[in-house]
PDB file of C-alpha atoms and ligand atoms in Angstrom:
ATOM      1  CA  UNK A 231       0.000   0.000   0.000  1.00 69.00           C
ATOM      2  CA  UNK A 232       1.283   3.471  -0.908  1.00 86.00           C
ATOM      3  CA  UNK A 233       2.228   5.595   2.047  1.00 96.00           C
ATOM      4  CA  UNK A 234       0.106   8.653   2.758  1.00 98.00           C
ATOM      5  CA  UNK A 235       1.893  11.896   3.626  1.00 98.00           C
ATOM      6  CA  UNK A 236       0.768  13.344   6.929  1.00 98.00           C
ATOM      7  CA  UNK A 237       1.156  16.925   8.054  1.00 99.00           C
ATOM      8  CA  UNK A 238       0.912  17.493  11.789  1.00 99.00           C
ATOM      9  CA  UNK A 239       0.046  20.843  13.379  1.00 98.00           C
ATOM     10  CA  UNK A 240       1.023  21.069  17.037  1.00 98.00           C
ATOM     11  CA  UNK A 241       1.446  23.880  19.531  1.00 98.00           C
ATOM     12  CA  UNK A 242       2.917  22.061  22.511  1.00 98.00           C
ATOM     13  CA  UNK A 243       4.601  18.973  23.911  1.00 98.00           C
ATOM     14  CA  UNK A 244       3.627  16.727  21.004  1.00 98.00           C
ATOM     15  CA  UNK A 245       2.909  13.414  22.726  1.00 98.00           C
ATOM     16  CA  UNK A 246       0.137  12.677  20.220  1.00 98.00           C
ATOM     17  CA  UNK A 247       2.504  13.560  17.393  1.00 98.00           C
ATOM     18  CA  UNK A 248       4.903  11.035  18.930  1.00 98.00           C
ATOM     19  CA  UNK A 249       2.257   8.317  18.984  1.00 98.00           C
ATOM     20  CA  UNK A 250       1.583   8.929  15.277  1.00 98.00           C
ATOM     21  CA  UNK A 251       5.296   8.990  14.398  1.00 98.00           C
ATOM     22  CA  UNK A 252       5.802   5.734  16.303  1.00 98.00           C
ATOM     23  CA  UNK A 253       2.872   4.057  14.555  1.00 98.00           C
ATOM     24  CA  UNK A 254       4.228   5.134  11.149  1.00 98.00           C
ATOM     25  CA  UNK A 255       7.700   3.945  12.057  1.00 97.00           C
ATOM     26  CA  UNK A 256       6.499   0.524  13.183  1.00 98.00           C
ATOM     27  CA  UNK A 257       4.398   0.094  10.036  1.00 97.00           C
ATOM     28  CA  UNK A 258       1.070   0.069  11.901  1.00 97.00           C
ATOM     29  CA  UNK A 259      -0.049   3.022   9.782  1.00 97.00           C
ATOM     30  CA  UNK A 260       0.635   3.104   6.030  1.00 96.00           C
ATOM     31  CA  UNK A 261       1.830   6.703   6.264  1.00 98.00           C
ATOM     32  CA  UNK A 262       4.784   8.917   6.984  1.00 98.00           C
ATOM     33  CA  UNK A 263       4.899  12.217   8.820  1.00 98.00           C
ATOM     34  CA  UNK A 264       6.095  14.499   6.027  1.00 98.00           C
ATOM     35  CA  UNK A 265       5.919  17.802   7.875  1.00 98.00           C
ATOM     36  CA  UNK A 266       5.343  19.176  11.360  1.00 98.00           C
ATOM     37  CA  UNK A 267       4.261  22.796  11.717  1.00 98.00           C
ATOM     38  CA  UNK A 268       3.941  24.761  14.923  1.00 98.00           C
ATOM     39  CA  UNK A 269       2.681  28.226  15.764  1.00 98.00           C
ATOM     40  CA  UNK A 270       4.888  28.136  18.859  1.00 98.00           C
ATOM     41  CA  UNK A 271       8.656  28.348  18.509  1.00 98.00           C
ATOM     42  CA  UNK A 272       9.163  26.592  21.839  1.00 98.00           C
ATOM     43  CA  UNK A 273       6.902  23.637  21.094  1.00 98.00           C
ATOM     44  CA  UNK A 274       8.561  20.359  22.050  1.00 98.00           C
ATOM     45  CA  UNK A 275       6.680  18.847  19.105  1.00 98.00           C
ATOM     46  CA  UNK A 276       9.181  20.564  16.767  1.00 98.00           C
ATOM     47  CA  UNK A 277      12.059  19.028  18.684  1.00 98.00           C
ATOM     48  CA  UNK A 278      10.506  15.553  18.557  1.00 98.00           C
ATOM     49  CA  UNK A 279      10.125  15.840  14.793  1.00 98.00           C
ATOM     50  CA  UNK A 280      13.674  17.061  14.220  1.00 98.00           C
ATOM     51  CA  UNK A 281      15.095  14.263  16.383  1.00 98.00           C
ATOM     52  CA  UNK A 282      13.243  11.793  14.199  1.00 98.00           C
ATOM     53  CA  UNK A 283      14.604  13.415  11.028  1.00 98.00           C
ATOM     54  CA  UNK A 284      11.241  14.892  10.104  1.00 98.00           C
ATOM     55  CA  UNK A 285      10.910  18.385   8.649  1.00 98.00           C
ATOM     56  CA  UNK A 286       9.666  20.826  11.259  1.00 98.00           C
ATOM     57  CA  UNK A 287       8.832  24.478  10.813  1.00 98.00           C
ATOM     58  CA  UNK A 288       7.780  27.230  13.154  1.00 98.00           C
ATOM     59  CA  UNK A 289       5.391  29.614  11.432  1.00 98.00           C
ATOM     60  CA  UNK A 290       5.009  32.762  13.469  1.00 98.00           C
ATOM     61  CA  UNK A 291       1.435  34.097  13.393  1.00 98.00           C
ATOM     62  CA  UNK A 292       2.872  37.504  14.269  1.00 97.00           C
ATOM     63  CA  UNK A 293       4.507  37.657  10.851  1.00 98.00           C
ATOM     64  CA  UNK A 294       1.118  37.676   9.124  1.00 98.00           C
ATOM     65  CA  UNK A 295      -1.564  40.314   8.868  1.00 97.00           C
ATOM     66  CA  UNK A 296      -4.364  37.993   9.942  1.00 96.00           C
ATOM     67  CA  UNK A 297      -5.668  34.438  10.115  1.00 96.00           C
ATOM     68  CA  UNK A 298      -6.291  34.132   6.368  1.00 97.00           C
ATOM     69  CA  UNK A 299      -2.760  35.203   5.573  1.00 98.00           C
ATOM     70  CA  UNK A 300      -1.262  32.942   8.235  1.00 98.00           C
ATOM     71  CA  UNK A 301      -3.257  29.941   7.006  1.00 98.00           C
ATOM     72  CA  UNK A 302      -2.290  30.658   3.407  1.00 98.00           C
ATOM     73  CA  UNK A 303       1.295  30.117   4.480  1.00 98.00           C
ATOM     74  CA  UNK A 304       0.422  26.903   6.332  1.00 98.00           C
ATOM     75  CA  UNK A 305      -1.407  25.568   3.270  1.00 98.00           C
ATOM     76  CA  UNK A 306       1.556  26.462   1.072  1.00 98.00           C
ATOM     77  CA  UNK A 307       3.993  24.534   3.275  1.00 98.00           C
ATOM     78  CA  UNK A 308       1.647  21.547   3.559  1.00 98.00           C
ATOM     79  CA  UNK A 309       1.116  21.438  -0.196  1.00 98.00           C
ATOM     80  CA  UNK A 310       4.830  21.809  -0.912  1.00 98.00           C
ATOM     81  CA  UNK A 311       5.302  18.674   1.134  1.00 98.00           C
ATOM     82  CA  UNK A 312       2.500  16.787  -0.651  1.00 98.00           C
ATOM     83  CA  UNK A 313       0.500  16.418   2.548  1.00 98.00           C
ATOM     84  CA  UNK A 314      -2.712  14.445   2.084  1.00 98.00           C
ATOM     85  CA  UNK A 315      -4.008  14.318   5.660  1.00 98.00           C
ATOM     86  CA  UNK A 316      -3.605  17.043   8.270  1.00 99.00           C
ATOM     87  CA  UNK A 317      -3.561  15.911  11.902  1.00 99.00           C
ATOM     88  CA  UNK A 318      -4.100  18.515  14.589  1.00 98.00           C
ATOM     89  CA  UNK A 319      -2.282  17.375  17.695  1.00 98.00           C
ATOM     90  CA  UNK A 320      -2.613  19.906  20.460  1.00 98.00           C
ATOM     91  CA  UNK A 321      -2.923  22.715  17.916  1.00 98.00           C
ATOM     92  CA  UNK A 322      -4.277  25.617  19.944  1.00 96.00           C
ATOM     93  CA  UNK A 323      -6.049  27.552  17.187  1.00 97.00           C
ATOM     94  CA  UNK A 324      -9.421  27.315  15.587  1.00 96.00           C
ATOM     95  CA  UNK A 325      -8.979  26.257  11.973  1.00 97.00           C
ATOM     96  CA  UNK A 326     -10.216  28.870   9.508  1.00 97.00           C
ATOM     97  CA  UNK A 327     -11.846  28.782   6.105  1.00 97.00           C
ATOM     98  CA  UNK A 328      -8.602  28.818   4.113  1.00 97.00           C
ATOM     99  CA  UNK A 329      -7.154  25.686   5.660  1.00 98.00           C
ATOM    100  CA  UNK A 330     -10.529  23.916   5.649  1.00 98.00           C
ATOM    101  CA  UNK A 331     -11.077  24.648   1.971  1.00 98.00           C
ATOM    102  CA  UNK A 332      -7.622  23.427   0.980  1.00 98.00           C
ATOM    103  CA  UNK A 333      -8.005  20.170   2.923  1.00 98.00           C
ATOM    104  CA  UNK A 334     -11.707  19.461   2.715  1.00 96.00           C
ATOM    105  CA  UNK A 335     -12.564  16.387   4.857  1.00 97.00           C
ATOM    106  CA  UNK A 336      -8.835  15.813   5.277  1.00 98.00           C
ATOM    107  CA  UNK A 337      -8.222  17.458   8.658  1.00 98.00           C
ATOM    108  CA  UNK A 338      -8.650  15.511  11.875  1.00 98.00           C
ATOM    109  CA  UNK A 339      -8.257  16.416  15.530  1.00 98.00           C
ATOM    110  CA  UNK A 340      -8.007  14.743  18.929  1.00 98.00           C
ATOM    111  CA  UNK A 341      -9.976  16.183  21.810  1.00 98.00           C
ATOM    112  CA  UNK A 342      -9.572  15.054  25.444  1.00 98.00           C
ATOM    113  CA  UNK A 343     -13.274  14.577  26.261  1.00 98.00           C
ATOM    114  CA  UNK A 344     -16.269  12.651  25.007  1.00 98.00           C
ATOM    115  CA  UNK A 345     -17.661  15.151  22.526  1.00 98.00           C
ATOM    116  CA  UNK A 346     -20.080  16.840  22.322  1.00 98.00           C
ATOM    117  CA  UNK A 347     -19.444  17.224  26.065  1.00 98.00           C
ATOM    118  CA  UNK A 348     -16.745  19.636  27.134  1.00 98.00           C
ATOM    119  CA  UNK A 349     -15.492  21.190  23.898  1.00 98.00           C
ATOM    120  CA  UNK A 350     -12.849  23.887  23.998  1.00 97.00           C
ATOM    121  CA  UNK A 351      -9.963  24.398  26.358  1.00 97.00           C
ATOM    122  CA  UNK A 352      -9.161  22.429  29.535  1.00 98.00           C
ATOM    123  CA  UNK A 353     -11.645  19.689  28.689  1.00 98.00           C
ATOM    124  CA  UNK A 354     -10.301  17.288  31.319  1.00 98.00           C
ATOM    125  CA  UNK A 355     -10.677  19.918  34.037  1.00 98.00           C
ATOM    126  CA  UNK A 356     -14.159  20.809  32.774  1.00 98.00           C
ATOM    127  CA  UNK A 357     -15.187  17.135  33.025  1.00 98.00           C
ATOM    128  CA  UNK A 358     -13.653  16.701  36.453  1.00 97.00           C
ATOM    129  CA  UNK A 359     -15.284  19.884  37.772  1.00 97.00           C
ATOM    130  CA  UNK A 360     -18.638  18.827  36.365  1.00 98.00           C
ATOM    131  CA  UNK A 361     -18.491  15.545  38.271  1.00 98.00           C
ATOM    132  CA  UNK A 362     -19.004  13.105  35.401  1.00 98.00           C
ATOM    133  CA  UNK A 363     -18.289   9.433  36.166  1.00 98.00           C
ATOM    134  CA  UNK A 364     -16.837   8.732  32.740  1.00 98.00           C
ATOM    135  CA  UNK A 365     -14.892  10.848  30.332  1.00 98.00           C
ATOM    136  CA  UNK A 366     -12.514  10.028  27.521  1.00 98.00           C
ATOM    137  CA  UNK A 367     -11.294  11.276  24.192  1.00 99.00           C
ATOM    138  CA  UNK A 368     -12.555  11.797  20.660  1.00 99.00           C
ATOM    139  CA  UNK A 369     -10.950  11.826  17.232  1.00 99.00           C
ATOM    140  CA  UNK A 370     -13.058  13.793  14.777  1.00 98.00           C
ATOM    141  CA  UNK A 371     -12.985  15.454  11.402  1.00 98.00           C
ATOM    142  CA  UNK A 372     -12.526  19.187  11.679  1.00 98.00           C
ATOM    143  CA  UNK A 373     -15.162  21.639  10.518  1.00 97.00           C
ATOM    144  CA  UNK A 374     -15.532  25.361  11.138  1.00 95.00           C
ATOM    145  CA  UNK A 375     -16.862  24.887  14.686  1.00 96.00           C
ATOM    146  CA  UNK A 376     -15.040  24.349  17.949  1.00 96.00           C
ATOM    147  CA  UNK A 377     -14.642  20.539  18.276  1.00 97.00           C
ATOM    148  CA  UNK A 378     -17.892  19.957  16.382  1.00 98.00           C
ATOM    149  CA  UNK A 379     -16.963  17.829  13.348  1.00 98.00           C
ATOM    150  CA  UNK A 380     -18.077  14.240  12.602  1.00 98.00           C
ATOM    151  CA  UNK A 381     -16.749  11.737  15.133  1.00 98.00           C
ATOM    152  CA  UNK A 382     -14.389   8.979  13.984  1.00 99.00           C
ATOM    153  CA  UNK A 383     -13.433   7.182  17.225  1.00 99.00           C
ATOM    154  CA  UNK A 384     -13.933   7.627  20.952  1.00 99.00           C
ATOM    155  CA  UNK A 385     -12.486   5.924  24.017  1.00 99.00           C
ATOM    156  CA  UNK A 386     -14.067   5.999  27.469  1.00 98.00           C
ATOM    157  CA  UNK A 387     -12.225   6.205  30.777  1.00 98.00           C
ATOM    158  CA  UNK A 388     -13.669   6.088  34.306  1.00 98.00           C
ATOM    159  CA  UNK A 389     -13.397   9.063  36.637  1.00 98.00           C
ATOM    160  CA  UNK A 390     -12.536   8.066  40.213  1.00 98.00           C
ATOM    161  CA  UNK A 391     -13.303   9.916  43.449  1.00 95.00           C
ATOM    162  CA  UNK A 392      -9.574   9.971  44.145  1.00 96.00           C
ATOM    163  CA  UNK A 393      -8.812  11.699  40.826  1.00 97.00           C
ATOM    164  CA  UNK A 394      -7.581  15.201  40.280  1.00 97.00           C
ATOM    165  CA  UNK A 395      -7.938  16.948  36.936  1.00 97.00           C
ATOM    166  CA  UNK A 396      -4.308  15.943  36.346  1.00 98.00           C
ATOM    167  CA  UNK A 397      -4.681  12.218  37.053  1.00 98.00           C
ATOM    168  CA  UNK A 398      -7.792  12.154  34.899  1.00 98.00           C
ATOM    169  CA  UNK A 399      -5.886  13.910  32.097  1.00 98.00           C
ATOM    170  CA  UNK A 400      -3.145  11.265  32.308  1.00 98.00           C
ATOM    171  CA  UNK A 401      -5.655   8.433  32.060  1.00 98.00           C
ATOM    172  CA  UNK A 402      -7.283  10.096  29.058  1.00 98.00           C
ATOM    173  CA  UNK A 403      -3.919  10.736  27.386  1.00 98.00           C
ATOM    174  CA  UNK A 404      -3.088   7.023  27.438  1.00 98.00           C
ATOM    175  CA  UNK A 405      -6.214   6.410  25.386  1.00 99.00           C
ATOM    176  CA  UNK A 406      -5.485   9.348  23.078  1.00 98.00           C
ATOM    177  CA  UNK A 407      -2.235   7.664  22.129  1.00 98.00           C
ATOM    178  CA  UNK A 408      -4.184   4.562  21.113  1.00 98.00           C
ATOM    179  CA  UNK A 409      -7.143   5.981  19.226  1.00 98.00           C
ATOM    180  CA  UNK A 410      -5.364   8.746  17.334  1.00 99.00           C
ATOM    181  CA  UNK A 411      -2.990   6.453  15.433  1.00 98.00           C
ATOM    182  CA  UNK A 412      -5.880   4.042  14.938  1.00 98.00           C
ATOM    183  CA  UNK A 413      -8.040   6.768  13.361  1.00 98.00           C
ATOM    184  CA  UNK A 414      -5.137   7.805  11.128  1.00 98.00           C
ATOM    185  CA  UNK A 415      -4.749   4.180  10.044  1.00 98.00           C
ATOM    186  CA  UNK A 416      -8.440   3.946   9.158  1.00 98.00           C
ATOM    187  CA  UNK A 417      -8.219   7.138   7.108  1.00 98.00           C
ATOM    188  CA  UNK A 418      -5.049   6.056   5.315  1.00 98.00           C
ATOM    189  CA  UNK A 419      -6.536   2.672   4.456  1.00 97.00           C
ATOM    190  CA  UNK A 420      -9.567   4.416   2.949  1.00 97.00           C
ATOM    191  CA  UNK A 421     -11.920   2.956   5.533  1.00 98.00           C
ATOM    192  CA  UNK A 422     -13.719   6.119   6.615  1.00 98.00           C
ATOM    193  CA  UNK A 423     -16.849   7.366   4.963  1.00 98.00           C
ATOM    194  CA  UNK A 424     -18.533  10.597   6.065  1.00 98.00           C
ATOM    195  CA  UNK A 425     -22.271  10.847   5.613  1.00 98.00           C
ATOM    196  CA  UNK A 426     -23.627  14.002   7.190  1.00 96.00           C
ATOM    197  CA  UNK A 427     -22.701  13.942  10.869  1.00 97.00           C
ATOM    198  CA  UNK A 428     -21.793  10.264  10.849  1.00 98.00           C
ATOM    199  CA  UNK A 429     -18.550   8.559  10.028  1.00 98.00           C
ATOM    200  CA  UNK A 430     -18.936   4.943   8.893  1.00 98.00           C
ATOM    201  CA  UNK A 431     -16.011   2.589   9.343  1.00 98.00           C
ATOM    202  CA  UNK A 432     -15.693   0.038   6.560  1.00 96.00           C
ATOM    203  CA  UNK A 433     -13.922  -2.853   8.256  1.00 82.00           C
TER     204      UNK A 433
HETATM  205  C1  GRF B 727      -4.070  16.544  24.153  1.00 51.44           C
HETATM  206  O1  GRF B 727      -4.709  16.335  25.382  1.00 51.44           O
HETATM  207  C2  GRF B 727      -5.069  16.671  23.037  1.00 51.44           C
HETATM  208  O2  GRF B 727      -6.206  15.893  23.220  1.00 51.44           O
HETATM  209  C3  GRF B 727      -5.435  18.134  23.093  1.00 51.44           C
HETATM  210  O3  GRF B 727      -4.247  18.788  23.430  1.00 51.44           O
HETATM  211  C4  GRF B 727      -3.376  17.891  24.114  1.00 51.44           C
HETATM  212  C5  GRF B 727      -2.104  17.853  23.343  1.00 51.44           C
HETATM  213  O4  GRF B 727      -1.132  17.069  23.963  1.00 51.44           O
HETATM  214  N1  GRF B 727      -6.017  18.561  21.855  1.00 51.44           N
HETATM  215  P1  GRF B 727       0.180  16.669  23.183  1.00 51.44           P
HETATM  216  O5  GRF B 727       0.814  17.979  22.709  1.00 51.44           O
HETATM  217  O6  GRF B 727      -0.215  15.800  22.030  1.00 51.44           O
HETATM  218  O7  GRF B 727       1.040  15.957  24.168  1.00 51.44           O
END
């Protein structure tokens, strides 16, 4: 099977990026990470990519006049690297029209809660504060909303009385590292079909 070129957008530590790089490396996913882009010069994700010999570029939003301009640059870099699937991995910006149009139905994201509950920032803390007994994580296609796109995979984790927001986040992260590479695999093998809000898995 031909390898799919992935582009990963990350703003921070990049542990999900790592799980995708590892799955590509081991052959579990028929893909390669072709390019990592960050909007944060200090993102450890950039360092992880460089250590693995993967191209990594900091694109400074401050250098651009606005979101459209900034995303035009991101699209240019992704296209120059023949990226076919864009994976958001802790990318701390809402994706705009330009990026969405260039990669229609080819942008996915991981969110650390069971969507549609607790979208947005600090989802693990939101869940813990709310007092839910189960939370988890969601991989979904990206649309113009905040964590609203069609859901590909979810994993559930229990919330214990002894938890803190941090211990819950750790338990969720373990599952993120499983379902994100799995969702990428399904995409790369052509097994995902979007119909309206629903994603059907052809396996
Ligand atoms: C993860 O919890 C992910 O679900 C959320 O941001 C965090 C990124 O972590 N979108 P990392 O940078 O992948 O380690």
